[in-house]
mmCIF file of N, CA and C in Angstrom:
data_model
loop_
_atom_site.group_PDB
_atom_site.id
_atom_site.type_symbol
_atom_site.label_atom_id
_atom_site.label_comp_id
_atom_site.label_asym_id
_atom_site.label_seq_id
_atom_site.Cartn_x
_atom_site.Cartn_y
_atom_site.Cartn_z
ATOM 1 N N MET A 1 5.703 -12.749 -3.678
ATOM 2 C CA MET A 1 4.653 -11.982 -2.924
ATOM 3 C C MET A 1 5.068 -11.573 -1.406
ATOM 4 N N ASP A 2 6.109 -12.284 -0.874
ATOM 5 C CA ASP A 2 6.748 -11.895 0.224
ATOM 6 C C ASP A 2 7.329 -10.824 -0.142
ATOM 7 N N ILE A 3 8.131 -10.509 -0.815
ATOM 8 C CA ILE A 3 8.749 -9.299 -1.332
ATOM 9 C C ILE A 3 7.757 -8.106 -1.607
ATOM 10 N N TYR A 4 6.827 -8.389 -1.873
ATOM 11 C CA TYR A 4 5.704 -7.385 -2.463
ATOM 12 C C TYR A 4 5.013 -6.950 -0.995
ATOM 13 N N PHE A 5 5.023 -8.399 -0.162
ATOM 14 C CA PHE A 5 4.339 -7.763 1.318
ATOM 15 C C PHE A 5 4.941 -6.903 1.963
ATOM 16 N N LYS A 6 6.694 -6.990 1.732
ATOM 17 C CA LYS A 6 7.587 -6.164 2.438
ATOM 18 C C LYS A 6 7.695 -4.609 1.956
ATOM 19 N N LYS A 7 7.564 -4.828 0.705
ATOM 20 C CA LYS A 7 7.623 -3.330 0.158
ATOM 21 C C LYS A 7 6.366 -2.682 0.657
ATOM 22 N N ILE A 8 5.074 -3.471 0.769
ATOM 23 C CA ILE A 8 3.780 -2.641 0.725
ATOM 24 C C ILE A 8 4.222 -2.059 2.389
ATOM 25 N N MET A 9 4.470 -3.113 3.247
ATOM 26 C CA MET A 9 4.439 -2.703 4.562
ATOM 27 C C MET A 9 5.514 -1.423 4.571
ATOM 28 N N ILE A 10 6.775 -1.773 3.962
ATOM 29 C CA ILE A 10 7.405 -0.361 3.760
ATOM 30 C C ILE A 10 6.577 1.182 3.609
ATOM 31 N N LEU A 11 6.138 0.895 2.440
ATOM 32 C CA LEU A 11 5.404 1.947 2.147
ATOM 33 C C LEU A 11 4.334 2.352 2.901
ATOM 34 N N LEU A 12 3.509 1.495 3.694
ATOM 35 C CA LEU A 12 2.290 1.937 4.815
ATOM 36 C C LEU A 12 3.199 2.364 6.018
ATOM 37 N N LEU A 13 4.527 2.301 6.206
ATOM 38 C CA LEU A 13 5.252 2.815 7.496
ATOM 39 C C LEU A 13 5.516 4.378 6.934
ATOM 40 N N ASN A 14 5.983 4.214 5.749
ATOM 41 C CA ASN A 14 6.535 5.632 5.211
ATOM 42 C C ASN A 14 5.361 6.727 4.994
ATOM 43 N N GLN A 15 4.041 6.318 4.235
ATOM 44 C CA GLN A 15 2.819 7.365 4.186
ATOM 45 C C GLN A 15 1.925 6.787 5.331
ATOM 46 N N ARG A 16 2.279 6.523 6.720
ATOM 47 C CA ARG A 16 1.414 6.420 7.581
ATOM 48 C C ARG A 16 0.642 7.519 8.160
ATOM 49 N N TYR A 17 1.461 8.579 7.902
ATOM 50 C CA TYR A 17 0.509 9.758 7.917
ATOM 51 C C TYR A 17 -0.526 10.231 7.519
ATOM 52 N N ILE A 18 -0.335 9.752 6.196
ATOM 53 C CA ILE A 18 -1.420 10.390 5.116
ATOM 54 C C ILE A 18 -2.437 9.415 5.356
ATOM 55 N N PHE A 19 -2.205 7.919 5.505
ATOM 56 C CA PHE A 19 -3.295 6.854 5.924
ATOM 57 C C PHE A 19 -3.949 7.302 7.200
ATOM 58 N N LYS A 20 -3.336 7.672 8.037
ATOM 59 C CA LYS A 20 -3.797 8.283 9.311
ATOM 60 C C LYS A 20 -5.123 9.512 9.047
ATOM 61 N N SER A 21 -4.825 10.611 8.203
ATOM 62 C CA SER A 21 -5.401 11.639 8.047
ATOM 63 C C SER A 21 -6.103 11.236 7.218
ATOM 64 N N ASN A 22 -6.400 10.573 6.154
ATOM 65 C CA ASN A 22 -7.212 9.996 5.368
ATOM 66 C C ASN A 22 -7.436 8.482 5.170
ATOM 67 N N PHE A 23 -8.602 8.196 5.996
ATOM 68 C CA PHE A 23 -8.471 6.468 5.930
ATOM 69 C C PHE A 23 -9.303 6.204 4.863
ATOM 70 N N TYR A 24 -9.858 7.032 4.013
ATOM 71 C CA TYR A 24 -10.638 6.498 2.959
ATOM 72 C C TYR A 24 -9.544 5.831 1.866
ATOM 73 N N VAL A 25 -8.494 6.630 1.863
ATOM 74 C CA VAL A 25 -7.193 6.627 1.435
ATOM 75 C C VAL A 25 -6.928 5.226 1.429
ATOM 76 N N TYR A 26 -6.592 5.008 2.708
ATOM 77 C CA TYR A 26 -6.149 3.732 3.411
ATOM 78 C C TYR A 26 -7.373 2.609 2.682
ATOM 79 N N GLN A 27 -8.102 2.710 3.038
ATOM 80 C CA GLN A 27 -9.193 1.737 2.862
ATOM 81 C C GLN A 27 -9.103 1.246 1.349
ATOM 82 N N LEU A 28 -9.176 2.541 0.484
ATOM 83 C CA LEU A 28 -9.359 2.174 -1.153
ATOM 84 C C LEU A 28 -7.659 1.364 -1.286
ATOM 85 N N PHE A 29 -6.609 1.562 -0.514
ATOM 86 C CA PHE A 29 -5.374 1.201 -1.034
ATOM 87 C C PHE A 29 -5.457 -0.530 -0.726
ATOM 88 N N MET A 30 -5.809 -0.535 0.215
ATOM 89 C CA MET A 30 -5.927 -2.077 0.924
ATOM 90 C C MET A 30 -7.125 -2.932 -0.116
ATOM 91 N N GLN A 31 -7.916 -2.305 -0.542
ATOM 92 C CA GLN A 31 -8.878 -2.828 -1.237
ATOM 93 C C GLN A 31 -8.377 -3.197 -2.464
ATOM 94 N N ASN A 32 -7.257 -2.604 -3.171
ATOM 95 C CA ASN A 32 -6.567 -2.583 -4.357
ATOM 96 C C ASN A 32 -5.234 -3.015 -4.552
ATOM 97 N N ILE A 33 -4.883 -3.604 -3.668
ATOM 98 C CA ILE A 33 -3.544 -4.173 -3.443
ATOM 99 C C ILE A 33 -3.240 -4.976 -4.279
ATOM 100 N N PRO A 34 -4.293 -6.109 -4.869
ATOM 101 C CA PRO A 34 -3.938 -6.768 -6.330
ATOM 102 C C PRO A 34 -3.518 -5.957 -7.447
ATOM 103 N N GLU A 35 -4.278 -4.814 -7.466
ATOM 104 C CA GLU A 35 -4.118 -4.003 -8.631
ATOM 105 C C GLU A 35 -2.941 -3.345 -8.890
ATOM 106 N N PHE A 36 -2.258 -2.943 -7.589
ATOM 107 C CA PHE A 36 -1.195 -2.364 -7.392
ATOM 108 C C PHE A 36 -0.069 -3.170 -7.801
ATOM 109 N N LEU A 37 -0.110 -4.364 -7.393
ATOM 110 C CA LEU A 37 0.936 -5.425 -7.657
ATOM 111 C C LEU A 37 0.762 -5.646 -9.124
ATOM 112 N N LYS A 38 -0.258 -5.890 -9.727
ATOM 113 C CA LYS A 38 -0.419 -6.085 -11.041
ATOM 114 C C LYS A 38 0.772 -5.110 -11.797
ATOM 115 N N HIS A 39 0.326 -4.125 -11.439
ATOM 116 C CA HIS A 39 0.948 -3.144 -12.348
ATOM 117 C C HIS A 39 2.415 -2.594 -11.710
ATOM 118 N N ASP A 40 2.929 -3.419 -10.752
ATOM 119 C CA ASP A 40 4.445 -3.097 -10.307
ATOM 120 C C ASP A 40 4.660 -1.903 -9.604
ATOM 121 N N ILE A 41 3.732 -1.532 -9.168
ATOM 122 C CA ILE A 41 3.888 -0.227 -8.574
ATOM 123 C C ILE A 41 5.257 -0.267 -7.421
ATOM 124 N N PHE A 42 5.268 -1.349 -6.968
ATOM 125 C CA PHE A 42 6.510 -1.475 -5.853
ATOM 126 C C PHE A 42 7.634 -1.844 -6.124
ATOM 127 N N VAL A 43 7.469 -2.385 -7.305
ATOM 128 C CA VAL A 43 9.233 -2.502 -7.928
ATOM 129 C C VAL A 43 10.094 -1.451 -7.839
#
């Protein structure tokens, strides 16, 4: 989980401008982190 967390943080930093301009996307992302992890999107 620590590796996933680091990758998520990197992704959030890289896509920060998108989340800033669209807070709904950010909320949706945060609410669905388990789904993202389950599908190994960050691997």
